[in-house]
CSV table of C-alpha atoms in Angstrom, one decimal:
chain,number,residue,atom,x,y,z
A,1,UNK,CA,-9.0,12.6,41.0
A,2,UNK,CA,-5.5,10.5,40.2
A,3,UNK,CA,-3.6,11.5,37.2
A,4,UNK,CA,-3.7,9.6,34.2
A,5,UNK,CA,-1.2,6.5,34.0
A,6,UNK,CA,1.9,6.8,31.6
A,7,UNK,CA,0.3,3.7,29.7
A,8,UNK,CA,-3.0,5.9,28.8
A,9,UNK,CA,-1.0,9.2,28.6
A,10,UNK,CA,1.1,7.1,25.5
A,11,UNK,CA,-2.5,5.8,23.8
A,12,UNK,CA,-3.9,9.3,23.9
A,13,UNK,CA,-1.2,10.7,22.6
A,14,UNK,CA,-1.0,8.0,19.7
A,15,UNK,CA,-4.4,7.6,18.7
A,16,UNK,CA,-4.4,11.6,18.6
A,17,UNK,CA,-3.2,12.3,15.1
A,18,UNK,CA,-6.0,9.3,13.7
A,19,UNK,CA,-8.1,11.7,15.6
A,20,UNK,CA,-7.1,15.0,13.7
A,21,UNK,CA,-7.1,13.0,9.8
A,22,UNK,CA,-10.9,12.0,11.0
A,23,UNK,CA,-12.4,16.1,11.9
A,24,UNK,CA,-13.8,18.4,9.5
A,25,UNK,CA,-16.3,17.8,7.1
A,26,UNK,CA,-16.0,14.5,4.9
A,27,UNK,CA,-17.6,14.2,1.1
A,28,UNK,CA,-19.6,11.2,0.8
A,29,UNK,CA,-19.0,10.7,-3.2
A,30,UNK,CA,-15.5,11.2,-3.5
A,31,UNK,CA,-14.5,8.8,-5.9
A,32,UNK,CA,-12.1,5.6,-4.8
A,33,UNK,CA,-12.6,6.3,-0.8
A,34,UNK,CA,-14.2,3.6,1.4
A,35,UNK,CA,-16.9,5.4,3.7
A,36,UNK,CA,-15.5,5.4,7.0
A,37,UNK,CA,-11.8,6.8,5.7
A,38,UNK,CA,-10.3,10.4,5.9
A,39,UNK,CA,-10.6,11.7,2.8
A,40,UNK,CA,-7.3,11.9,0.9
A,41,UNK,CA,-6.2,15.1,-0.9
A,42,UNK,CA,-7.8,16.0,-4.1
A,43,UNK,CA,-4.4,15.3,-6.0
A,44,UNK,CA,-2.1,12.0,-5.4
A,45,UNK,CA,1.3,11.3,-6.8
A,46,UNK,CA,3.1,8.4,-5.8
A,47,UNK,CA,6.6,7.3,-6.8
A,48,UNK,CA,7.4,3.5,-7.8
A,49,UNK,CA,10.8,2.3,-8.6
A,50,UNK,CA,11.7,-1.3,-9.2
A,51,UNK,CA,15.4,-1.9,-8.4
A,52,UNK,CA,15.9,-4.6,-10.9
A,53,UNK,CA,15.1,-3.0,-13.6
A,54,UNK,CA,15.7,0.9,-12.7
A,55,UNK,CA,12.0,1.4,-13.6
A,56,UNK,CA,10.5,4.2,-12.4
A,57,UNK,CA,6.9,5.2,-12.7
A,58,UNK,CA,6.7,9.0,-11.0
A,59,UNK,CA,2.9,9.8,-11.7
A,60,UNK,CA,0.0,12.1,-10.7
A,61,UNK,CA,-2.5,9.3,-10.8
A,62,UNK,CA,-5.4,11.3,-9.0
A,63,UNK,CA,-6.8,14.9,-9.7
A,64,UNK,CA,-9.7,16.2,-10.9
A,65,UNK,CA,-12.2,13.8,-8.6
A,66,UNK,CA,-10.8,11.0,-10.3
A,67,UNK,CA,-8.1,8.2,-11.3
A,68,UNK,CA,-6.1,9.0,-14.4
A,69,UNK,CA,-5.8,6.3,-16.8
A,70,UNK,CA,-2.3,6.9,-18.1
A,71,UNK,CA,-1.1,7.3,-14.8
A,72,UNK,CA,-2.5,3.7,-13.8
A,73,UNK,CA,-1.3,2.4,-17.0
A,74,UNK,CA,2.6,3.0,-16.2
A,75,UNK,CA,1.3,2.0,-12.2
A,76,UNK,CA,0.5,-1.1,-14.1
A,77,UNK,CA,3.7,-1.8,-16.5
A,78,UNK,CA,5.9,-1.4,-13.5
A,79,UNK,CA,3.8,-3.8,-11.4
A,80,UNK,CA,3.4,-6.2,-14.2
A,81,UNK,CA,4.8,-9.8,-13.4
A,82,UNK,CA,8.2,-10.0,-13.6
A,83,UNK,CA,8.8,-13.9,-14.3
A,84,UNK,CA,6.0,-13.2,-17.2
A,85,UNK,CA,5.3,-9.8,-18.4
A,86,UNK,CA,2.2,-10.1,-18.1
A,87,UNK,CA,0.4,-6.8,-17.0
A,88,UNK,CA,-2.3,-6.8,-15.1
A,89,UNK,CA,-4.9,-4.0,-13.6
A,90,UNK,CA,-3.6,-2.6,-10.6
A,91,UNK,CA,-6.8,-1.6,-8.1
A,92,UNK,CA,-6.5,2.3,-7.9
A,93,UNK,CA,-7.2,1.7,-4.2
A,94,UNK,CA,-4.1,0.1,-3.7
A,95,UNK,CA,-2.2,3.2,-4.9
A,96,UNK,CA,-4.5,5.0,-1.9
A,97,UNK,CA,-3.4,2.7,0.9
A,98,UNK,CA,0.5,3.6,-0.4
A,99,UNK,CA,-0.1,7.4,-1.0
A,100,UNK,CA,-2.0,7.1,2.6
A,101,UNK,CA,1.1,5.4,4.0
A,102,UNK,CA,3.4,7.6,3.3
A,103,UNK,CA,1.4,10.7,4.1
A,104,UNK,CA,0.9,9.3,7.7
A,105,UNK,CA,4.8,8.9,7.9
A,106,UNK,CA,4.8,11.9,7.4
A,107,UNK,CA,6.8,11.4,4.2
A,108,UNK,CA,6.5,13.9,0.7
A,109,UNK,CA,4.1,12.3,-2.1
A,110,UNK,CA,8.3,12.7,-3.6
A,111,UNK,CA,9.7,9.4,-1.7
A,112,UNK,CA,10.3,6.6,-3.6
A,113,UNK,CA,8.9,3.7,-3.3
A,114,UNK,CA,10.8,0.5,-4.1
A,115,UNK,CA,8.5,-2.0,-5.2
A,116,UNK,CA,9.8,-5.8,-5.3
A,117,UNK,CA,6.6,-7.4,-6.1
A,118,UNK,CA,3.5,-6.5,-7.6
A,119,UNK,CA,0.6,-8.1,-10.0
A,120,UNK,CA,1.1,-11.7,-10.5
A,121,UNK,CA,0.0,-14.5,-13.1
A,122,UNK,CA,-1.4,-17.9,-11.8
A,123,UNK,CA,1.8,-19.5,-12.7
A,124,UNK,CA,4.1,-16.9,-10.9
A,125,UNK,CA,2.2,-17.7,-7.4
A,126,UNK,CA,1.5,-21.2,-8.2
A,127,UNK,CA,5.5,-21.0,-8.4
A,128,UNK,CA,5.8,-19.0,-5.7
A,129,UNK,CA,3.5,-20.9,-3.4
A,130,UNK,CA,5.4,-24.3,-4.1
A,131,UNK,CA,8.6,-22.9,-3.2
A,132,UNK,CA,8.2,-20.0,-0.5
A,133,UNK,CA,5.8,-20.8,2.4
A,134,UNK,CA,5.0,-17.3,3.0
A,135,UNK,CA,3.4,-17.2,-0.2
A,136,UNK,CA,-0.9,-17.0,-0.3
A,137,UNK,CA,-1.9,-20.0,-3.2
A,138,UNK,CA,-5.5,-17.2,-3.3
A,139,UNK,CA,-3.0,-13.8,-2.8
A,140,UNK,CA,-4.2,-10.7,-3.9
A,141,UNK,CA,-1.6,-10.1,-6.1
A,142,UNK,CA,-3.6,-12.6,-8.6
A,143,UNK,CA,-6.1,-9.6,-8.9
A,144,UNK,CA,-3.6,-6.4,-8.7
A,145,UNK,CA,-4.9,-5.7,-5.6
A,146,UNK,CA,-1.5,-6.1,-3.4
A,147,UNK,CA,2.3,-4.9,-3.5
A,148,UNK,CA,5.7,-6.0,-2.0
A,149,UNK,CA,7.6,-3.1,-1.7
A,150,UNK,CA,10.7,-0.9,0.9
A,151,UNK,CA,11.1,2.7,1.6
A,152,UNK,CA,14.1,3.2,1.9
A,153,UNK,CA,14.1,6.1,4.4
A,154,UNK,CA,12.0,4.5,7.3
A,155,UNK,CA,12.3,0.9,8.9
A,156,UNK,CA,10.3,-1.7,7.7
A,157,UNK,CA,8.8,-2.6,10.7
A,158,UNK,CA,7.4,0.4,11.1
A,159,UNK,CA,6.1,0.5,8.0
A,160,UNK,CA,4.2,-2.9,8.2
A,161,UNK,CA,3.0,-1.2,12.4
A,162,UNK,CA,1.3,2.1,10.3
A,163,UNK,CA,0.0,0.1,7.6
A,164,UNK,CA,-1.7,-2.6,10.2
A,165,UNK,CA,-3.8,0.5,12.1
A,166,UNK,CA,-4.8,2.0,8.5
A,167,UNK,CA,-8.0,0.1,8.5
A,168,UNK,CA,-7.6,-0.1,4.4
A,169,UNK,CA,-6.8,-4.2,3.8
A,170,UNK,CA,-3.8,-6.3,4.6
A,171,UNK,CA,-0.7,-5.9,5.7
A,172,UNK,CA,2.2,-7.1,7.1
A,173,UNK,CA,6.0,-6.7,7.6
A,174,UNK,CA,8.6,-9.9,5.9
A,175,UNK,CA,11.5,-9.3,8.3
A,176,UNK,CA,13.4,-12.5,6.6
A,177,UNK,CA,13.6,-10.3,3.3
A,178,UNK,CA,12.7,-6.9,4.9
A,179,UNK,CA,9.8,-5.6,2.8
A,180,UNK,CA,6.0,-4.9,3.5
A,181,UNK,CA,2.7,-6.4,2.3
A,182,UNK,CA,-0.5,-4.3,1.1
A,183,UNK,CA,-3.5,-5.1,0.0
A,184,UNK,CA,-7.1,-3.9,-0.6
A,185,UNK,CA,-8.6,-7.1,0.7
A,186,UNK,CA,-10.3,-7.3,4.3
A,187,UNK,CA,-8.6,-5.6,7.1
A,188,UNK,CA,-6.4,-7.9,8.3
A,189,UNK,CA,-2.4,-9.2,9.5
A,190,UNK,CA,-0.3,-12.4,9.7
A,191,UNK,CA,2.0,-14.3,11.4
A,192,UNK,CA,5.3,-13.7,9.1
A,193,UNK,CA,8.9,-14.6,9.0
């Protein structure tokens, strides 16, 4: 019998904590998981600052087997659009894929989260989408269903890398302005710049 390659050694070896979040025994009606996740812990908190503004939205937005709605709706005034005010509702999901980010990091539910783009109007992407090319004219930020954001403490192309192999929607890394793309659409990435 030869030994394992270095090359298999290195996939083992990263696929093995995906492996550990999957064991144990998984409830089937926890509220806000897609089937084939880990479950998340019974209570999230996530922390969102936007640095423009020195908002900050530091919130236990899931306990008690469900979403808490005045947690979501100061999730949802600091993710309004920006250009409009408009606020818009933010898919409890979304807040999922982030507190599932940074839990795989390895990161407290404590870090802050610097969010640079969140729900947008039609006329804020329409704008968008005439001047930036990396900008979706169908994005999900139309249906609060994406965010632009940094942490400060990790690299953001590592960020974008975890948030690809999360099997929870879209993401992608911006290196040309240094933030990360989520969403709760199809499980998918992109060419960026």
């Amino acid at each position: 019998m030869t030994p394992p390659s270095r090359r298999a050694l290195l996939a083992l070896f990263a696929l093995s904590p995906l492996a550990a979040c999957s064991s144990g025994p998984r409830p089937e009606d926890e509220e806000g998981l897609p089937p084939d996740l880990p479950p998340l812990p019974a209570v999230r908190r996530i922390v969102l600052f936007h640095a423009k503004s020195g908002e900050r939205a530091d919130v236990v937005y899931f306990y008690n087997n469900a979403y808490d709605p005045r947690a979501m709706q100061k999730i949802e005034l600091l993710l309004r659009d920006r250009r409009t005010g408009q606020v818009g509702r933010i898919d409890p999901l979304l807040m999922d894929f982030m507190f599932d980010l940074l839990q795989r990091t390895g990161l407290p539910p404590s870090t802050e989260v610097q969010v640079t783009d969140g729900f947008r109007s039609p006329g804020t992407n329409a704008d968008l989408v005439r001047d930036n090319p990396n900008a979706a004219r169908e994005s999900y930020h139309l249906q609060g269903r994406a965010m632009d954001f940094k942490v400060p403490v990790l690299p953001g192309p590592a960020l974008g890398e975890i948030a690809k192999t999360m099997q929870r929607g879209g993401a992608a890394y911006y290196p040309s302005t240094g933030h990360t793309h989520i969403d709760t659409g199809p499980n998918r990435t992109w060419k960026t710049r």
